[in-house]
Amino acid sequence: AYTDQDVADFIERGRRFFDRDKNLDIAFTAEPKIDGLSASLRYEGGEFVQGATRGNGAVGEDITANLRTITDIPKHLKGSGWPDIIEIRGEVYMTYAEFKALKERSAAVGGQDYVNPRNTAAGSLRQKDPSVTASRNLKFFAYAWGYTSEDPAPTQYDSVQKFAEWGFKISPLMVRAKSVEELVAHYHLIEAQRSSLGYDIDGVVYKIDQLELQRRWGFVTGEPRWAIAHKFPAEQAMTTVLRIDIQVGRTGTLAPVARLAPVTVGGVVVENVTLHNEDYIKGLDSNGQPIRDGCDIRIGDTVVIQRAGDVIPQIVSVVIDKRPPDAVPYQFPHTCPICGSPATREINEKTGKEDSRRRCTGELICPAQAVEGLRHFVSRGALDIEGLGAENIDLFFNAGLIKTAADIFTLRDRRPAVTRALAERREEQARQREAASGKTRKNVRGVEERNYEGLDKLFDAIDARREPELDRFIFALGIRHIGETTAAVLARTFSTIEELIRIGKETAAAADPHTVFPSINGIGDTVIGALRDFFGNERNDDVLDALLAQVHPKPYIVNVSADSVVAGKTIVFTGTLEKMTRSEAKAMAERLGAKVAGSVSAKTDLVVAGPGAGSKLKLATELDIEVIDEDAWLQRIGKA
């Protein structure tokens, strides 16, 4: 819920559901939605025996030792009347004061910079050494329960009050209410106190109070019908644009970023915000229509920023009255700031419209595009090479060890050079810590003496990706407009990388690509044009040949059962899947002859919804489309 009307609609749904019981007196609870990490605590005979993160709602990490270090979590329940077995649920969080102190301690020794209290609390709770967790002074609010041998009390409110009697901290802002007006009034009361609480909250949660009514209304796809979160509007703050930098992305897009005077928004220090593209800076959207009342953004401007969804910072307006007299319109560069190649705005052949993004034409000769392409190649949706993240890609690229994707697969042959690069980075990090702390190390070993045992694990992880699935390999190539779904369509259509290359080259050489490239559902002129550009570029030939000398993508084999119950159906997956990744679910459905769509429409036959499903689930319900959970999906296709 984002508006008062959404709350009224929630209550009305509840009253309609229970309409057959005209005399029913429905009550609700309202409490702050703590922005932390959810945890579950199992007590047996009053003793804390196990703790875990809530994970995806069904499976979490066992962090019992770390949770025992939190003083708000009792090791033995106090008082009496607690069930023999109960799973207490709550939120682990870090206060602003503790977060600030941790940042100061870390900065003093040249340690890492922490982003925000929520992420820091989550990282602190997952430490291998419980003493590190203990040093972070984490807090815990109890607000619910899972499995229990008996209910703590007949209502939600009274049950949570029992938690306090048993030794837990509970929110002092939890209340019981009877009407929309009371709930909304409490929401605005909490919103007014938000900045003074000393910890992050991002809304208010409403629940039906009577446990019997909760059971009667039930759940849908793992989420309770009897509860709803009323989110706060994004917090705003005012700051100054210090400069505008240009970053170059994997496909050559010149992405402007505003560097701001640091300002705290919702407990997070914001210093950078994306400006998207040239038109956005000018005060225009992608259709040339005014935004921000048509006001452009200039260096020196005072701007109002907010964190969209309390996550992504964005500029919402420019304070013209505060604009410096010498501020001039920003001149967007027409050449790449990295390689100096021309940066152009392409024209859409169909519409004749100019792209709002300006791109470097240097492609593989541009270092920025090269390193971003390498990062993409090893990313999760692509080859997913464990241990070869952005930090190591940058290190090996700057050391000259990898320039193209093929070089990744020869790193084992250059172990001494890899070791030296890692050692030099570690030495530099140590020198920085020394400079910050004023302390000098003793008995420092030379870089040649270092033994990096993790290297064999890295090399093995690389070798394990020498025969990737064809769709992953196509996606890993980083061809413009080829996402994971399109890569799967191409893999299913052409079956082998050799066939795709053959068609790609013939399409690139043809005067009219449509005379060569087959008609494929889901593949339009934009994708065909991107394939034509890629396979028609001679510089890509050498790169691809070298890569295929090291990597051998598996042929894409589709075994569609003639009697598959989902063959020919359009399916949408939404929410969190607990037994497989989204990519695995898509691949499974496609191999059974189904089409997997990214959005719900009247043409959708089935929606598979997991915990956290939102707008897609809502639309499916409105369109009366069949909705099932993951277990039902697996049973339907015979994979349970």
XYZ file of C-alpha atoms in Angstrom:
640
model
C 0.000 0.000 0.000
C 1.223 3.479 -0.868
C -1.899 5.567 -0.227
C -4.611 5.881 2.391
C -7.059 4.518 -0.192
C -4.943 1.355 -0.546
C -5.374 0.813 3.192
C -9.120 1.380 2.939
C -9.267 -1.153 0.084
C -7.389 -3.711 2.215
C -9.865 -3.359 5.069
C -12.804 -3.466 2.666
C -11.511 -6.740 1.187
C -11.386 -8.189 4.676
C -14.876 -7.037 5.533
C -16.243 -8.452 2.251
C -14.556 -11.787 2.943
C -16.170 -12.009 6.377
C -19.448 -10.463 5.196
C -21.427 -13.608 6.023
C -20.773 -12.872 9.705
C -22.516 -9.490 9.989
C -21.860 -9.069 13.709
C -18.143 -9.788 13.476
C -16.007 -7.159 15.218
C -12.720 -6.997 13.283
C -9.697 -5.355 14.911
C -6.282 -4.590 13.430
C -2.746 -3.965 14.632
C -0.349 -1.336 13.298
C 3.409 -1.358 13.882
C 6.553 0.092 12.245
C 8.120 -1.910 9.414
C 11.748 -2.188 10.546
C 14.266 -2.032 7.681
C 16.686 -4.765 8.716
C 17.269 -8.480 8.239
C 14.514 -10.948 9.145
C 15.508 -13.739 11.524
C 13.811 -16.766 13.099
C 14.609 -18.028 16.602
C 13.571 -21.517 17.733
C 12.943 -22.084 21.439
C 12.382 -25.501 22.987
C 11.407 -25.669 26.627
C 12.212 -21.966 26.876
C 15.797 -22.448 25.616
C 17.141 -20.785 22.455
C 18.318 -23.739 20.345
C 18.615 -22.464 16.779
C 18.516 -19.250 14.771
C 18.413 -18.561 11.055
C 17.865 -15.814 8.533
C 14.411 -15.889 7.015
C 16.040 -16.242 3.577
C 13.414 -16.707 0.883
C 10.700 -17.405 3.441
C 11.319 -21.133 3.553
C 15.066 -21.719 3.620
C 17.604 -19.573 5.470
C 21.154 -19.609 6.808
C 21.924 -21.096 10.228
C 23.418 -18.195 12.198
C 22.722 -19.406 15.734
C 26.141 -18.469 17.145
C 25.925 -14.937 15.776
C 22.370 -14.390 16.997
C 23.448 -15.432 20.513
C 25.666 -12.324 20.625
C 22.670 -9.957 20.347
C 21.633 -8.792 23.806
C 18.001 -8.229 22.736
C 17.649 -11.983 22.106
C 17.155 -13.947 25.356
C 19.003 -17.243 25.664
C 16.324 -18.402 28.123
C 12.730 -17.167 28.032
C 11.630 -15.271 31.113
C 8.373 -15.559 33.009
C 5.978 -18.391 32.254
C 3.273 -19.489 29.876
C 5.467 -19.884 26.824
C 4.790 -22.864 24.505
C 7.027 -25.923 24.652
C 8.194 -25.116 21.115
C 7.947 -21.741 19.395
C 9.700 -20.018 16.511
C 9.960 -16.298 17.251
C 10.323 -14.054 14.209
C 11.700 -10.557 14.147
C 14.067 -8.059 12.589
C 17.780 -7.591 13.261
C 18.870 -3.993 12.707
C 21.628 -1.480 13.419
C 21.015 1.944 14.921
C 22.261 5.104 13.228
C 24.578 5.786 16.180
C 26.210 2.351 15.979
C 26.504 2.622 12.189
C 28.251 5.984 12.475
C 30.631 4.657 15.139
C 31.483 1.608 13.005
C 32.225 3.788 9.968
C 34.520 5.965 12.067
C 36.368 2.952 13.495
C 36.798 1.458 10.039
C 38.006 4.721 8.496
C 40.607 5.115 11.248
C 42.332 1.884 10.189
C 41.807 2.239 6.443
C 39.075 -0.388 6.393
C 36.024 -0.733 4.193
C 33.397 1.949 3.798
C 29.924 0.827 4.870
C 26.961 1.872 2.724
C 23.939 1.859 5.023
C 22.751 0.371 8.331
C 20.577 -2.327 6.735
C 23.302 -3.844 4.554
C 25.808 -3.518 7.369
C 23.502 -5.336 9.798
C 22.998 -8.134 7.262
C 26.738 -8.465 6.680
C 27.459 -8.359 10.402
C 24.989 -11.158 11.059
C 26.648 -13.389 8.456
C 30.196 -13.068 9.805
C 32.104 -16.322 10.232
C 33.512 -15.062 13.535
C 30.735 -14.399 16.105
C 33.024 -11.983 17.969
C 32.833 -9.650 14.956
C 29.045 -9.795 15.116
C 29.175 -9.065 18.842
C 31.298 -5.953 18.240
C 28.600 -4.472 15.969
C 26.024 -4.101 18.785
C 23.066 -5.256 16.687
C 19.472 -4.925 17.905
C 16.378 -7.120 17.542
C 12.638 -6.455 17.575
C 10.263 -9.448 17.864
C 6.984 -9.055 15.975
C 5.636 -12.484 14.916
C 6.015 -16.229 15.209
C 6.127 -19.252 12.928
C 5.715 -22.819 14.127
C 4.443 -23.123 17.673
C 3.001 -25.918 19.770
C 0.277 -23.477 20.874
C -0.636 -19.852 20.180
C 0.841 -17.356 22.644
C -2.568 -15.617 22.900
C -5.841 -15.357 20.917
C -4.775 -12.118 19.164
C -1.758 -10.699 17.361
C -1.457 -7.761 19.745
C -1.651 -9.813 22.938
C 0.783 -12.392 21.548
C 3.423 -9.732 20.857
C 2.899 -8.308 24.357
C 3.663 -11.817 25.647
C 6.997 -11.637 23.825
C 7.925 -8.658 25.987
C 7.076 -10.654 29.115
C 9.384 -13.427 27.887
C 12.341 -11.057 27.538
C 12.156 -9.769 23.949
C 12.273 -6.168 22.801
C 9.094 -5.226 20.928
C 8.192 -2.010 19.158
C 6.712 0.540 21.556
C 4.808 1.995 18.591
C 2.560 -1.038 18.057
C -1.151 -0.290 18.581
C -4.546 -1.948 18.149
C -7.146 -0.166 15.988
C -10.695 -0.655 14.708
C -10.996 1.631 11.675
C -9.239 2.960 8.600
C -9.080 6.364 10.230
C -7.293 5.018 13.308
C -4.777 3.054 11.222
C -3.989 5.968 8.923
C -3.688 8.357 11.869
C -1.129 6.051 13.488
C 0.717 5.764 10.176
C 1.138 9.533 10.027
C 2.155 9.632 13.701
C 4.941 7.111 13.061
C 5.923 8.933 9.869
C 6.347 12.155 11.856
C 8.590 10.365 14.381
C 10.565 8.475 11.731
C 13.624 10.743 11.670
C 13.974 10.699 15.470
C 13.723 6.941 16.055
C 17.438 6.338 15.559
C 16.975 3.394 13.190
C 15.518 2.729 9.730
C 11.852 2.020 9.137
C 10.225 2.095 5.711
C 6.534 1.910 6.487
C 3.826 0.590 8.789
C 2.464 -2.982 8.780
C -1.235 -3.618 9.388
C -2.543 -7.054 10.408
C -5.912 -8.478 11.361
C -5.670 -8.867 15.120
C -7.737 -11.994 15.773
C -5.719 -15.142 15.008
C -8.846 -17.111 14.143
C -9.714 -14.562 11.448
C -6.149 -14.685 10.144
C -6.518 -18.434 9.660
C -9.874 -18.052 7.952
C -8.613 -15.447 5.479
C -5.444 -17.468 4.877
C -2.538 -17.061 2.495
C -1.986 -16.669 -1.234
C 1.318 -17.940 -2.715
C 2.887 -17.917 0.736
C 1.904 -14.338 1.597
C -0.769 -13.548 4.225
C -3.981 -12.010 2.924
C -4.552 -10.605 6.403
C -1.506 -8.288 6.429
C -0.332 -5.352 4.340
C 2.606 -2.920 4.449
C 1.840 0.800 4.092
C 5.073 2.233 2.648
C 6.368 5.728 3.374
C 6.880 8.233 0.554
C 10.512 8.711 -0.433
C 12.466 11.083 1.817
C 13.896 14.169 0.143
C 16.908 16.376 0.770
C 18.607 19.367 -0.829
C 22.215 19.409 -2.043
C 24.547 20.845 -4.703
C 25.803 19.439 -8.015
C 29.614 19.613 -7.744
C 30.419 18.183 -11.181
C 29.127 15.856 -13.873
C 31.213 12.827 -14.848
C 30.732 10.553 -17.847
C 30.963 6.782 -17.445
C 31.147 4.407 -20.411
C 29.118 1.214 -20.224
C 29.499 -2.235 -21.749
C 27.688 -1.315 -24.961
C 29.389 2.083 -25.233
C 26.611 4.160 -23.700
C 27.880 7.438 -22.246
C 26.180 7.597 -18.850
C 26.329 10.951 -17.021
C 26.616 10.886 -13.225
C 26.152 13.916 -10.981
C 28.664 14.172 -8.122
C 26.885 15.802 -5.209
C 27.836 17.474 -1.974
C 27.256 14.569 0.472
C 23.773 14.585 1.966
C 21.923 12.061 4.135
C 18.625 10.771 2.768
C 16.786 8.165 4.793
C 19.877 7.294 6.807
C 22.079 6.838 3.726
C 24.765 9.270 2.583
C 24.173 10.127 -1.085
C 27.048 11.552 -3.133
C 26.218 10.336 -6.658
C 23.088 10.185 -8.768
C 22.574 9.043 -12.345
C 21.530 11.639 -14.918
C 20.576 8.934 -17.436
C 21.311 10.682 -20.741
C 21.821 13.929 -22.630
C 18.112 14.763 -22.880
C 17.501 14.117 -19.181
C 20.112 16.750 -18.304
C 18.332 19.182 -20.644
C 15.023 18.591 -18.835
C 13.414 16.289 -21.415
C 12.165 12.713 -21.300
C 12.837 10.077 -23.980
C 9.919 11.431 -26.032
C 11.173 15.003 -25.914
C 8.550 16.064 -23.373
C 9.490 18.366 -20.451
C 10.410 16.934 -17.054
C 11.219 18.938 -13.908
C 9.142 21.727 -15.512
C 11.628 21.703 -18.391
C 14.488 22.804 -16.140
C 17.973 21.631 -17.110
C 20.666 20.537 -14.632
C 23.880 22.540 -14.376
C 27.078 22.272 -12.367
C 26.597 24.409 -9.262
C 22.824 23.927 -9.164
C 20.994 23.265 -5.923
C 18.806 20.194 -6.428
C 16.216 18.234 -4.472
C 16.925 14.502 -4.378
C 15.057 11.484 -3.091
C 15.662 7.748 -2.947
C 13.066 6.092 -5.151
C 11.558 3.227 -3.181
C 14.041 4.214 -0.458
C 16.771 2.683 -2.647
C 17.806 4.523 -5.826
C 18.676 8.231 -5.501
C 17.204 10.559 -8.123
C 16.938 14.293 -8.757
C 13.308 15.421 -8.577
C 13.728 19.174 -9.064
C 16.163 22.054 -9.476
C 15.947 25.090 -7.167
C 16.199 27.821 -9.799
C 16.268 30.624 -7.208
C 19.582 29.248 -5.949
C 21.233 28.828 -9.388
C 24.661 30.590 -9.473
C 24.898 33.491 -11.956
C 27.856 31.849 -13.715
C 26.179 28.428 -14.158
C 26.070 27.499 -17.845
C 24.205 24.705 -19.685
C 26.110 21.425 -19.583
C 27.786 20.528 -22.873
C 27.466 16.796 -23.369
C 30.640 15.320 -24.930
C 30.530 14.156 -28.546
C 33.646 12.001 -28.133
C 34.313 9.115 -25.759
C 36.170 10.363 -22.642
C 38.059 7.050 -22.466
C 39.244 6.291 -26.012
C 38.467 9.493 -27.919
C 36.265 7.780 -30.508
C 33.218 9.672 -31.811
C 30.119 9.325 -29.617
C 26.929 9.378 -31.655
C 23.173 9.226 -31.216
C 21.705 6.566 -33.454
C 18.599 7.014 -35.575
C 15.858 4.407 -35.367
C 15.337 3.294 -38.970
C 11.646 2.580 -38.405
C 10.594 5.700 -36.522
C 13.276 8.126 -37.655
C 13.628 9.106 -34.004
C 17.025 9.922 -32.505
C 18.130 7.756 -29.568
C 18.347 9.701 -26.305
C 21.618 7.909 -25.491
C 24.972 8.802 -26.995
C 27.334 5.876 -27.625
C 31.054 5.449 -28.141
C 31.792 3.935 -31.554
C 35.161 2.529 -30.446
C 33.749 -0.870 -29.404
C 36.585 -3.267 -28.488
C 39.328 -0.634 -28.862
C 37.647 1.247 -26.007
C 39.088 0.041 -22.659
C 35.906 0.980 -20.797
C 33.738 -1.161 -23.061
C 36.276 -3.973 -22.942
C 36.392 -4.202 -19.147
C 32.610 -3.866 -18.806
C 32.232 -6.597 -21.419
C 34.525 -8.868 -19.407
C 32.537 -8.184 -16.245
C 29.379 -9.113 -18.115
C 30.960 -12.272 -19.546
C 31.589 -13.738 -16.076
C 28.372 -12.429 -14.489
C 25.669 -14.622 -12.967
C 23.337 -14.789 -15.965
C 26.258 -15.395 -18.327
C 29.118 -17.835 -17.601
C 28.856 -17.225 -13.830
C 32.511 -17.898 -12.966
C 32.836 -18.105 -9.187
C 35.634 -15.976 -7.724
C 36.068 -13.856 -10.836
C 34.025 -10.820 -9.897
C 34.370 -7.192 -10.936
C 37.294 -6.528 -8.573
C 39.454 -9.318 -10.005
C 38.414 -8.547 -13.588
C 39.582 -4.953 -13.084
C 42.836 -6.115 -11.503
C 43.704 -8.598 -14.245
C 42.669 -6.184 -16.998
C 44.813 -3.351 -15.636
C 47.724 -5.778 -15.191
C 47.445 -6.747 -18.861
C 46.543 -10.351 -18.031
C 43.158 -10.328 -19.751
C 42.091 -8.150 -22.652
C 39.467 -10.424 -24.201
C 37.272 -13.210 -22.833
C 39.581 -15.878 -24.287
C 42.395 -14.666 -22.007
C 40.371 -15.741 -18.967
C 40.823 -19.381 -19.925
C 44.630 -19.125 -20.109
C 45.138 -17.584 -16.656
C 46.205 -20.943 -15.192
C 49.104 -21.024 -17.679
C 50.231 -17.639 -16.339
C 50.022 -18.420 -12.641
C 53.190 -16.475 -11.614
C 51.892 -13.288 -13.232
C 48.465 -13.763 -11.634
C 50.111 -14.307 -8.236
C 52.186 -11.151 -8.628
C 49.142 -9.052 -9.533
C 47.249 -10.295 -6.472
C 50.268 -9.768 -4.226
C 50.845 -6.225 -5.447
C 47.213 -5.359 -4.796
C 47.450 -6.766 -1.281
C 50.649 -4.828 -0.653
C 49.010 -1.615 -1.814
C 46.021 -2.224 0.448
C 48.369 -2.854 3.384
C 50.256 0.387 2.682
C 46.994 2.300 2.658
C 46.015 0.811 6.020
C 49.432 1.700 7.424
C 49.103 5.268 6.236
C 45.677 5.559 7.837
C 46.644 3.946 11.146
C 50.244 5.125 11.467
C 51.346 1.568 12.294
C 54.146 -0.314 10.533
C 54.048 -4.022 9.762
C 56.781 -6.402 10.836
C 58.198 -9.462 9.058
C 56.634 -8.597 5.723
C 57.118 -11.323 3.121
C 58.043 -10.402 -0.421
C 55.439 -10.713 -3.120
C 57.149 -13.782 -4.575
C 56.852 -15.600 -1.218
C 53.077 -15.288 -1.012
C 51.081 -18.465 -1.498
C 47.563 -17.920 -2.791
C 45.800 -21.205 -2.142
C 42.569 -19.836 -3.611
C 44.098 -19.675 -7.076
C 43.530 -23.355 -7.812
C 39.898 -22.928 -6.828
C 39.616 -19.954 -9.201
C 41.301 -21.814 -12.053
C 39.053 -24.839 -11.472
C 35.985 -22.583 -11.549
C 37.148 -21.180 -14.888
C 37.734 -24.649 -16.336
C 34.275 -25.717 -15.190
C 32.797 -23.179 -17.611
C 34.548 -24.406 -20.750
C 31.346 -26.118 -21.947
C 28.587 -23.643 -21.129
C 24.942 -23.888 -22.138
C 24.450 -22.236 -25.523
C 21.959 -19.630 -24.300
C 24.329 -18.548 -21.503
C 27.198 -18.282 -23.983
C 25.168 -16.149 -26.410
C 24.131 -13.857 -23.556
C 27.744 -13.689 -22.326
C 28.921 -12.310 -25.685
C 27.323 -9.016 -24.698
C 25.645 -8.306 -28.031
C 23.435 -5.223 -27.778
C 19.735 -5.916 -27.220
C 20.419 -9.617 -26.520
C 19.186 -10.305 -23.003
C 18.772 -13.683 -21.325
C 15.336 -14.333 -22.826
C 16.375 -13.411 -26.372
C 19.548 -15.486 -26.015
C 17.395 -18.492 -25.116
C 15.202 -17.917 -28.180
C 18.281 -17.766 -30.428
C 19.761 -20.892 -28.833
C 16.515 -22.801 -29.244
C 16.227 -21.679 -32.879
C 19.776 -22.306 -34.106
C 20.818 -25.123 -31.711
C 24.607 -24.594 -32.126
C 26.944 -21.615 -31.973
C 28.297 -22.528 -35.411
C 24.837 -22.222 -36.969
C 24.196 -18.878 -35.260
C 27.542 -17.537 -36.516
C 26.785 -18.741 -40.053
C 23.373 -17.084 -40.137
C 24.773 -13.976 -38.456
C 27.496 -13.533 -41.076
C 25.133 -14.177 -43.983
C 22.672 -11.679 -42.535
C 25.430 -9.094 -42.165
C 26.491 -9.559 -45.792
C 22.971 -9.413 -47.236
C 21.547 -6.204 -48.671
C 18.221 -7.113 -47.097
C 18.715 -9.086 -43.846
C 15.159 -10.436 -43.978
C 16.043 -12.535 -47.033
C 18.472 -14.518 -44.856
C 17.391 -14.294 -41.237
C 14.403 -16.534 -40.495
C 11.184 -15.191 -39.044
C 11.256 -15.965 -35.320
C 8.561 -15.125 -32.799
C 10.043 -12.612 -30.348
C 12.923 -11.531 -32.612
C 12.380 -8.187 -34.337
C 14.350 -5.715 -36.419
C 16.220 -4.329 -33.409
C 17.721 -7.712 -32.522
C 18.400 -8.590 -36.161
C 20.197 -5.270 -36.560
C 22.290 -5.933 -33.451
C 23.288 -9.394 -34.716
C 24.105 -7.914 -38.110
C 26.354 -5.287 -36.524
C 28.115 -7.833 -34.305
C 28.805 -10.524 -36.894
C 29.570 -7.962 -39.584
C 32.373 -6.414 -37.523
C 35.704 -7.984 -38.520
C 37.244 -7.011 -35.174
C 34.801 -9.368 -33.476
C 35.860 -12.286 -35.707
C 39.293 -12.652 -34.129
C 37.894 -12.254 -30.618
C 35.230 -14.912 -31.235
C 37.667 -17.330 -32.915
C 40.083 -17.083 -29.980
C 37.243 -17.618 -27.514
C 35.889 -20.685 -29.316
C 39.368 -22.201 -29.248
C 38.988 -22.267 -25.444
C 35.235 -22.685 -24.956
C 32.877 -25.216 -26.533
C 29.201 -24.309 -25.972
C 26.847 -27.261 -25.703
C 24.276 -27.686 -28.478
C 20.821 -26.586 -27.368
C 18.577 -29.635 -27.284
C 14.840 -29.203 -26.859
C 12.863 -32.270 -25.860
C 9.237 -31.216 -26.010
C 6.913 -33.946 -24.829
C 3.967 -34.395 -27.152
C 1.682 -34.780 -24.154
C 3.225 -31.978 -22.077
C 0.465 -30.322 -20.063
C 1.987 -26.875 -20.644
C 2.947 -27.181 -24.321
C 1.774 -24.124 -26.225
C 0.798 -22.221 -23.079
C 2.083 -18.791 -22.060
C 3.471 -18.785 -18.526
C 4.673 -15.977 -16.253
C 6.914 -16.543 -13.208
C 6.753 -13.914 -10.462
C 7.953 -13.575 -6.889
C 10.719 -15.635 -5.267
C 11.208 -19.204 -6.459
C 12.519 -21.394 -3.647
C 13.549 -24.628 -5.383
C 15.169 -23.282 -8.548
C 16.417 -20.054 -10.059
C 14.229 -17.989 -12.383
C 16.484 -18.968 -15.291
C 16.116 -22.671 -14.473
C 12.344 -22.324 -14.282
C 12.226 -20.593 -17.670
C 14.432 -23.217 -19.272
C 12.309 -26.023 -17.821
C 9.077 -24.482 -19.116
C 10.513 -23.819 -22.562
C 11.790 -27.389 -22.855
C 8.228 -28.512 -22.184
C 7.002 -26.411 -25.093
C 5.688 -23.444 -23.116
C 6.351 -19.794 -23.863
C 7.651 -17.807 -20.882
C 6.577 -14.168 -20.858
C 7.915 -11.338 -18.736
C 4.574 -9.673 -18.107
C 0.962 -10.644 -17.496
C -1.632 -9.992 -20.209
C -4.929 -11.378 -21.425
C -2.897 -13.915 -23.439
C -1.295 -15.373 -20.292
C -2.481 -18.905 -19.482
C -0.784 -19.483 -16.125
C 1.053 -17.497 -13.445
C 3.470 -19.288 -11.111
C 3.784 -17.036 -8.065
C 6.217 -17.247 -5.180
C 6.633 -15.152 -2.013
C 6.928 -11.444 -2.733
C 4.789 -11.527 -5.879
C 3.376 -8.068 -6.482
C 1.776 -6.271 -9.406
C 1.884 -9.283 -11.749
C -0.043 -11.380 -9.241
C -2.549 -8.578 -8.724
C -3.130 -8.215 -12.474
C -3.475 -11.980 -12.904
C -6.162 -12.025 -10.222
C -8.006 -9.152 -11.889
C -7.875 -10.940 -15.268
C -9.026 -14.214 -13.672
C -5.873 -16.029 -14.825
C -4.978 -19.279 -13.086
C -2.372 -18.746 -10.341
C -0.433 -21.577 -8.684
C 2.583 -21.747 -6.392
C 5.936 -23.377 -7.134
C 5.049 -26.729 -5.560
C 1.867 -26.971 -7.621
C 3.854 -26.080 -10.748
C 6.367 -28.861 -10.093
C 3.571 -31.343 -9.453
C 1.849 -30.322 -12.677
C 4.921 -30.972 -14.797
C 5.874 -34.113 -12.878
C 8.989 -32.719 -11.194
C 7.822 -32.704 -7.565
